[in-house]
XYZ file of C-alpha atoms in Angstrom:
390
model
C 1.641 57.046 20.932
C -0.728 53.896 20.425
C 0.398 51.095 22.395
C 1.086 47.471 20.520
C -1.240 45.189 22.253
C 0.158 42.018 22.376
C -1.404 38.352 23.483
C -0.633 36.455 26.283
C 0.895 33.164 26.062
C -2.535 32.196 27.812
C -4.583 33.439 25.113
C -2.511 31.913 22.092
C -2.764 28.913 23.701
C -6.470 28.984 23.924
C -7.213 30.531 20.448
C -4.628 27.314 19.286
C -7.085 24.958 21.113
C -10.491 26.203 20.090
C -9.081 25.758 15.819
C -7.237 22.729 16.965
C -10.606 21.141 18.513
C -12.865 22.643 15.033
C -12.390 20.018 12.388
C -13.388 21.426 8.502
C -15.143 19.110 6.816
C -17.944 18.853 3.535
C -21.512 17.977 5.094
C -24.134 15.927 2.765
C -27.383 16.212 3.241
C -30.034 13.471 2.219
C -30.206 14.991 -0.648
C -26.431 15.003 -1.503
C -26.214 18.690 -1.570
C -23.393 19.755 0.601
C -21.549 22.375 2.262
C -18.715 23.637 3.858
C -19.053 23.142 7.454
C -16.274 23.842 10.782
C -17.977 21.488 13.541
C -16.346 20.501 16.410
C -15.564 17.364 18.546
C -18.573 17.656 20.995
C -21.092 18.872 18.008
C -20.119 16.289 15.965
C -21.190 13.653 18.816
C -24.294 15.601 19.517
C -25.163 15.073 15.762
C -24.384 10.926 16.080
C -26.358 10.972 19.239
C -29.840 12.223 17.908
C -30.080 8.867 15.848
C -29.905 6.950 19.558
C -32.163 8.959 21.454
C -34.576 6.013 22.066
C -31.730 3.808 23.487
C -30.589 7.025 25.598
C -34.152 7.470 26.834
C -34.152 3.660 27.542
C -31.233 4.480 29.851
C -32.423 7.486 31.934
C -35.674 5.111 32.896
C -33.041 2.661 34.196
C -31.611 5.135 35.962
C -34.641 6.589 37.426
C -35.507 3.125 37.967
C -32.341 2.699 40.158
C -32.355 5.753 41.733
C -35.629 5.103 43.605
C -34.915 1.534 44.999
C -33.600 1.610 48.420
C -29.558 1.727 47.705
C -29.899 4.963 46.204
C -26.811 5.749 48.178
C -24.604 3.481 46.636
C -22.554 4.506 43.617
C -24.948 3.335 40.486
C -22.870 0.785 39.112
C -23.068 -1.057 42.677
C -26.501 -0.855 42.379
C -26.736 -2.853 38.899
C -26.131 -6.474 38.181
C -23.637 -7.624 36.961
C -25.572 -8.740 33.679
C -26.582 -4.882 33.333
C -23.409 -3.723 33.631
C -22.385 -5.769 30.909
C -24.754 -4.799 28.786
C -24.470 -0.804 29.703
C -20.495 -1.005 28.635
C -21.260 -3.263 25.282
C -23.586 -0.484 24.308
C -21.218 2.578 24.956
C -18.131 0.484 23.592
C -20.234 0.259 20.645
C -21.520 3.700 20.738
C -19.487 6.442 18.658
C -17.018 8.382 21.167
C -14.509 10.836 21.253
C -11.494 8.719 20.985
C -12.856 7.423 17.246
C -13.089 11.132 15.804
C -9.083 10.695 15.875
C -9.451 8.108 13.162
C -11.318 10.970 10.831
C -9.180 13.893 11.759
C -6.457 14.898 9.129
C -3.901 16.154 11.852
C -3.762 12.412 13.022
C -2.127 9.734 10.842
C -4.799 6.687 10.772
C -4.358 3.478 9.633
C -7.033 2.156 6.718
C -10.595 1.032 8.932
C -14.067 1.056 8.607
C -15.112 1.069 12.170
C -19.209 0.619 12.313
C -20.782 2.236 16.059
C -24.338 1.850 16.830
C -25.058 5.440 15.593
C -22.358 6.055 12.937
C -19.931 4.557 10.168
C -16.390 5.794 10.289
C -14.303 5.548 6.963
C -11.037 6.270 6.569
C -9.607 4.684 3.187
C -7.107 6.280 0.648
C -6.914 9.666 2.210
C -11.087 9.639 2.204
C -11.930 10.100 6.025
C -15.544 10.498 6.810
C -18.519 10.067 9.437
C -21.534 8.751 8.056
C -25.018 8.972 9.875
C -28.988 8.014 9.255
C -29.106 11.178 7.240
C -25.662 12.873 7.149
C -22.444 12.703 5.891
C -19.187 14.553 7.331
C -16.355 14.134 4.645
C -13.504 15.842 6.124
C -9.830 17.473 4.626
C -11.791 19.123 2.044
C -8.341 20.678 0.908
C -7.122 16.737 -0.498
C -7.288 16.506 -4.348
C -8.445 12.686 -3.053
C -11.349 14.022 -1.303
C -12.104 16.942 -4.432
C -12.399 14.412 -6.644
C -14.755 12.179 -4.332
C -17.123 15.090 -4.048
C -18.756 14.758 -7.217
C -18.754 10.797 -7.143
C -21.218 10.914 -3.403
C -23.318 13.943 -4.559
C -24.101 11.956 -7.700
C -24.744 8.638 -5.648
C -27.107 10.356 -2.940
C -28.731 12.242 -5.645
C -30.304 9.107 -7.181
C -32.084 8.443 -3.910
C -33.817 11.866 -4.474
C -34.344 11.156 -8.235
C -36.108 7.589 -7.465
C -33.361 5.650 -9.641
C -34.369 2.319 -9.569
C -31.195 0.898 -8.481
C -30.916 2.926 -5.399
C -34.260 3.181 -4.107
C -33.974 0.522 -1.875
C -30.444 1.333 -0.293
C -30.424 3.390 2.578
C -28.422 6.765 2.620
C -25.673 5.817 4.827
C -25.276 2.855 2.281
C -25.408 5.056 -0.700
C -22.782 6.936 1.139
C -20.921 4.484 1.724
C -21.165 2.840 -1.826
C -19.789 6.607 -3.299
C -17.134 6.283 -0.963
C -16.223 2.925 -2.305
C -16.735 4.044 -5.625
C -14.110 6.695 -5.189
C -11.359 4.463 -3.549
C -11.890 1.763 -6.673
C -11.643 4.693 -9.229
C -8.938 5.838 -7.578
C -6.899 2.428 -7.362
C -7.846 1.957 -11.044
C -6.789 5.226 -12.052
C -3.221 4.043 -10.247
C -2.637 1.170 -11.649
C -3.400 1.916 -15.216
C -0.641 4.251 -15.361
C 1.728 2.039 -13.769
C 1.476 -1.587 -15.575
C 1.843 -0.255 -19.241
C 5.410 1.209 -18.141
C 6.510 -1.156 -16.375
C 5.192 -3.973 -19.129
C 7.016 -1.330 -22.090
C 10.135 -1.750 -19.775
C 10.128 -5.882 -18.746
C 10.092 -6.179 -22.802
C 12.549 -3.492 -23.565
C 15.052 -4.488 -20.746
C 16.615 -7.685 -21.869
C 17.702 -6.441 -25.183
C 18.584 -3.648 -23.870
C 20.663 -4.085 -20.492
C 21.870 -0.196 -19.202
C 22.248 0.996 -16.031
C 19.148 3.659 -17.011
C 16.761 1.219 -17.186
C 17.539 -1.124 -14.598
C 17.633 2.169 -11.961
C 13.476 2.735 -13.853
C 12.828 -0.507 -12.830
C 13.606 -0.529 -9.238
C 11.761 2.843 -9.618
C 9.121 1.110 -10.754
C 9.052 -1.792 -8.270
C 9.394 0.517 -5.534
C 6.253 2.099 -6.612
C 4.152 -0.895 -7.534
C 4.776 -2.116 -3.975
C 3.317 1.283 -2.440
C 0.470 -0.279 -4.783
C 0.274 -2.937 -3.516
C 0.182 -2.102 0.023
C -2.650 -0.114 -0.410
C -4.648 -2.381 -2.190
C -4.093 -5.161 0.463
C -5.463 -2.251 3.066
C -8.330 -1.623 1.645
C -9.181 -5.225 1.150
C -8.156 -6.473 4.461
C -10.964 -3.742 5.369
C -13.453 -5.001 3.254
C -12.811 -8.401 4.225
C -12.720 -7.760 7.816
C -16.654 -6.405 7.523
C -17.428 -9.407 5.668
C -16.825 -11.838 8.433
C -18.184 -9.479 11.619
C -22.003 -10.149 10.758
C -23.014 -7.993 14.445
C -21.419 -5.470 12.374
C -22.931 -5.368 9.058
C -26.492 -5.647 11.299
C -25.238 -2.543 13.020
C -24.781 -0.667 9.587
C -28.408 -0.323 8.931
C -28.382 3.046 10.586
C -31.960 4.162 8.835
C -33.398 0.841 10.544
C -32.597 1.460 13.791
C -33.669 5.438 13.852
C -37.063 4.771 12.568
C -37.440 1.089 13.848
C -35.518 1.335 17.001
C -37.454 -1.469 18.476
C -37.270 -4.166 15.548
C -34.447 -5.804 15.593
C -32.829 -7.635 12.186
C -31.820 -11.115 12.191
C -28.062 -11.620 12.418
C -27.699 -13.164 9.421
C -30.360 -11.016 7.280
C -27.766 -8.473 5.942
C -28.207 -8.916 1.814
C -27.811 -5.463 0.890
C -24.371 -4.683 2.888
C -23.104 -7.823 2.211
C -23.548 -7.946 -1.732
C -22.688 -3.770 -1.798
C -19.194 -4.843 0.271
C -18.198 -8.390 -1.817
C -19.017 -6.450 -5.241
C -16.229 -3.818 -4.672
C -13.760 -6.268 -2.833
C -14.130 -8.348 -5.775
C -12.106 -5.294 -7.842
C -10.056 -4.934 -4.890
C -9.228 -8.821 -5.033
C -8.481 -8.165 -9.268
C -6.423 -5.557 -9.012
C -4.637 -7.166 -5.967
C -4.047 -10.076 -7.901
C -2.727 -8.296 -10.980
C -0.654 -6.088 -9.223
C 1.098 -9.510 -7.567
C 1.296 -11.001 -11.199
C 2.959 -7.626 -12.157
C 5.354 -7.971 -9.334
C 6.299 -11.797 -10.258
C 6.981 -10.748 -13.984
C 9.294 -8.513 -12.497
C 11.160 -10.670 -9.739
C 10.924 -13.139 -13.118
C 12.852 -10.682 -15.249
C 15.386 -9.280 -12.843
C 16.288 -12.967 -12.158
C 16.791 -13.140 -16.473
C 19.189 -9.946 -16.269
C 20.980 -11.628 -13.068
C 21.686 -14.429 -15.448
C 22.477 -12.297 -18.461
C 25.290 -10.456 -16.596
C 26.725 -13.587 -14.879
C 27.129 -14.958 -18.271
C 28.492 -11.303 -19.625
C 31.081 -11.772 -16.731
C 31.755 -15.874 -17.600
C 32.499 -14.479 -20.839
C 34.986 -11.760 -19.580
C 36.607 -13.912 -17.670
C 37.485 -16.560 -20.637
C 38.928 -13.771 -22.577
C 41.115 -12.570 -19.752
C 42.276 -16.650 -19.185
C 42.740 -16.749 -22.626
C 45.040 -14.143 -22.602
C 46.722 -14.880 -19.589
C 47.508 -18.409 -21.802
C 48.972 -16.539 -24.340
C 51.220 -14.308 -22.124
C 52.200 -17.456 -20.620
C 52.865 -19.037 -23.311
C 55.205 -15.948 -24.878
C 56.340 -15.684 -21.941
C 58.338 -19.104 -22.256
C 59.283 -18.366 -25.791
C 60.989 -14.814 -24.425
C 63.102 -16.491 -21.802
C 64.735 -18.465 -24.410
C 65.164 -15.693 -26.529
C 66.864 -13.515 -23.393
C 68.798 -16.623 -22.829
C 70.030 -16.662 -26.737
C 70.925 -13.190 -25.900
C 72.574 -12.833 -23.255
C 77.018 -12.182 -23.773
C 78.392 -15.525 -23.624
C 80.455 -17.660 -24.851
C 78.396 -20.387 -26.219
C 79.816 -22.850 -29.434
C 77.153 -22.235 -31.424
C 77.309 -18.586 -31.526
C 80.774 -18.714 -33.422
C 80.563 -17.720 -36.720
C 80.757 -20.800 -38.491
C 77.237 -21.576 -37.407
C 75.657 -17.773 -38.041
C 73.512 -18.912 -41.129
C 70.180 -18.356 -42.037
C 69.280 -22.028 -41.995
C 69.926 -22.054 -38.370
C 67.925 -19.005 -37.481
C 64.863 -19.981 -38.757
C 65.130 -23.428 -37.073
C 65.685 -21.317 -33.693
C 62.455 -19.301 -34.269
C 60.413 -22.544 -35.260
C 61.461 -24.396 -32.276
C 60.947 -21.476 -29.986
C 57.500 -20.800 -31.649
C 56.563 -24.565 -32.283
C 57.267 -24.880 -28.246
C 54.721 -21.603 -27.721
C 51.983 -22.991 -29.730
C 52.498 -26.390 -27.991
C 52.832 -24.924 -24.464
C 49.549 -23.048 -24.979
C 47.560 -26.214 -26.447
C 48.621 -27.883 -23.232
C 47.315 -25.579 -21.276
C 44.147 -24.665 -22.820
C 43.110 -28.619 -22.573
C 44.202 -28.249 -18.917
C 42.263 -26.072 -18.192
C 39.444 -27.465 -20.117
C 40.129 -31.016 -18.094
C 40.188 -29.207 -14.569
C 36.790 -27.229 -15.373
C 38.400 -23.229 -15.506
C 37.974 -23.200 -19.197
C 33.971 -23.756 -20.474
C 32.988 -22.208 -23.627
């Protein structure tokens, strides 16, 4: 008999880690061709870190430097000033770690961010999570309809830098990238809000004529999902906004720059192309922000014009049921004279010298005269005291 090999605990475990730390992703090349690509944590920092190899070499001749004065036995920060060491942590702050590949990796929930690092742009907008470098782009979940349909919108937009379009020969590729990207999360915030304001606009009009319990349930339906709209508008344009107004980070976005031209450095305030690429798509951010806020008024607007319609609905109910409390009232009176007519005894006028017609019609015309006036009274009452509006 063969004998069932079975793993150990141990080696589950490690066979877990080695997918868990192996992230799938779509890789662009420069010339937006891409493929599919498992690369893991440590490979994908290797690949950020070839675009800084002059400030790493920069580094190891400080070191060197340090290591040959006479303190070399002293831990090396000790033997830096305080000014260096300053600098040294700025630089790997702002140099791409480990930490920010959590922000790109599907098994984590992110928040929306475009985080900018000395050697790389992170993205991670509307389910689009991606690294973009000098020459590379790492789109990642390739399994997301999101990111399927964003494929064909950044191959087409790195394409044109290979096809000399005019309009995109003097972007970089990480800005082409990151214009596709853009693209994408526009289209796709378009896309959502074109098939929610004709509904909800076919149902404000539709709704105060028609008052059921249907359509007010579609329109908290539809309010529910116009503020998931909203929400993720104002994301992506607190995003956008937040790059605006960090101008050390829109210099550090010139990634092509810095490879090639490591020692030029930009002027902080020379950033054109980043800045007009980033205000031209928060501009249809800020439109469709502001229409979805309109859209959200007209509907606050119209649920306060169905509040209204129902408290007059229920104004109306309740004058019918005072009127006919009134009237019971009212007949109520006239029926305790008539029980007190009839009741067995032995009044004068009940002989039968006084059983005539005559006198039986004046009883029921008193009795009813006395209802209509009883009810008149209290109908102005009630007008007088402010229970009885019409």
């Amino acid at each position: 008999m063969q004998k069932k090999t079975q793993k150990s605990p141990n080696s589950f475990l490690s066979s877990l880690l080695i997918k868990r730390t192996e992230l799938v992703c779509l890789e662009f090349d420069i010339k937006g061709i891409c493929i599919l690509r498992r690369i893991s944590r440590a490979e994908l920092l290797r690949e950020a870190r070839i675009s800084m190899k002059e400030d790493l070499d920069r580094l190891q001749i400080l070191h060197n430097s340090l290591a040959s004065e006479k303190n070399l036995n002293k831990p090396l920060l000790k033997a830096m000033s305080e000014k260096d060491k300053q600098r040294l942590l700025q630089f790997f702050r702002g140099s791409l770690q480990s930490r920010d590949i959590r922000q790109v990796d599907p098994a984590f929930s992110a928040k929306p961010a475009l985080w900018v690092r000395h050697n790389a742009i992170l993205v991670s907008l509307e389910q689009i999570r991606a690294v973009i470098l000098y020459n590379k782009l790492f789109l990642f979940d390739p399994d997301n309809p999101k990111v399927q349909r964003a494929v064909k919108i950044i191959s087409e937009r790195l394409a044109k830098i290979v096809e000399r379009d005019i309009d995109m020969t003097s972007m970089p590729y990480e800005f082409c990238a990151l214009e596709g990207i853009l693209v994408n999360v526009c289209m796709s915030l378009e896309k959502d809000f074109a098939s929610l304001e004709p509904t909800i606009l076919e149902n404000l009009d539709d709704l105060p004529t028609r008052l059921t319990s249907r359509q007010l349930e579609e329109l908290r339906s539809f309010k529910q999902r116009l503020s998931q709209f909203s929400a993720r508008s104002q994301d992506v344009q607190r995003v956008l906004q937040e790059v605006l107004e960090e101008d050390e980070n829109m210099i550090n976005m010139y990634l092509t720059e810095k490879k090639f031209h490591p020692k030029q450095f930009r002027n902080p305030v020379e950033h054109d192309e980043i800045e007009i690429l980033s205000e031209s798509y928060l501009q249809v951010v800020d439109h469709l922000t502001n229409r979805a806020e309109l859209l959200d008024n007209a509907i606050d607007d119209t649920e306060d014009l169905v509040t209204i319609r129902l408290d007059t609905i229920r104004n109306r109910i309740l004058f019918v049921e005072l009127t006919l409390n009134i009237i019971a009232l009212a007949f109520g009176a006239g029926s305790l004279v008539v029980g007190m007519f009839g009741m067995n005894l032995g009044i004068p006028v009940f002989k039968e010298e006084f059983s005539s017609q005559s006198y039986f019609f004046l009883c029921v015309f008193i009795i009813l005269g006395s209802v209509i006036s009883l009810y008149w009274w209290l109908f102005f009452w009630c007008k007088e005291k402010g229970l009885y509006s019409t």
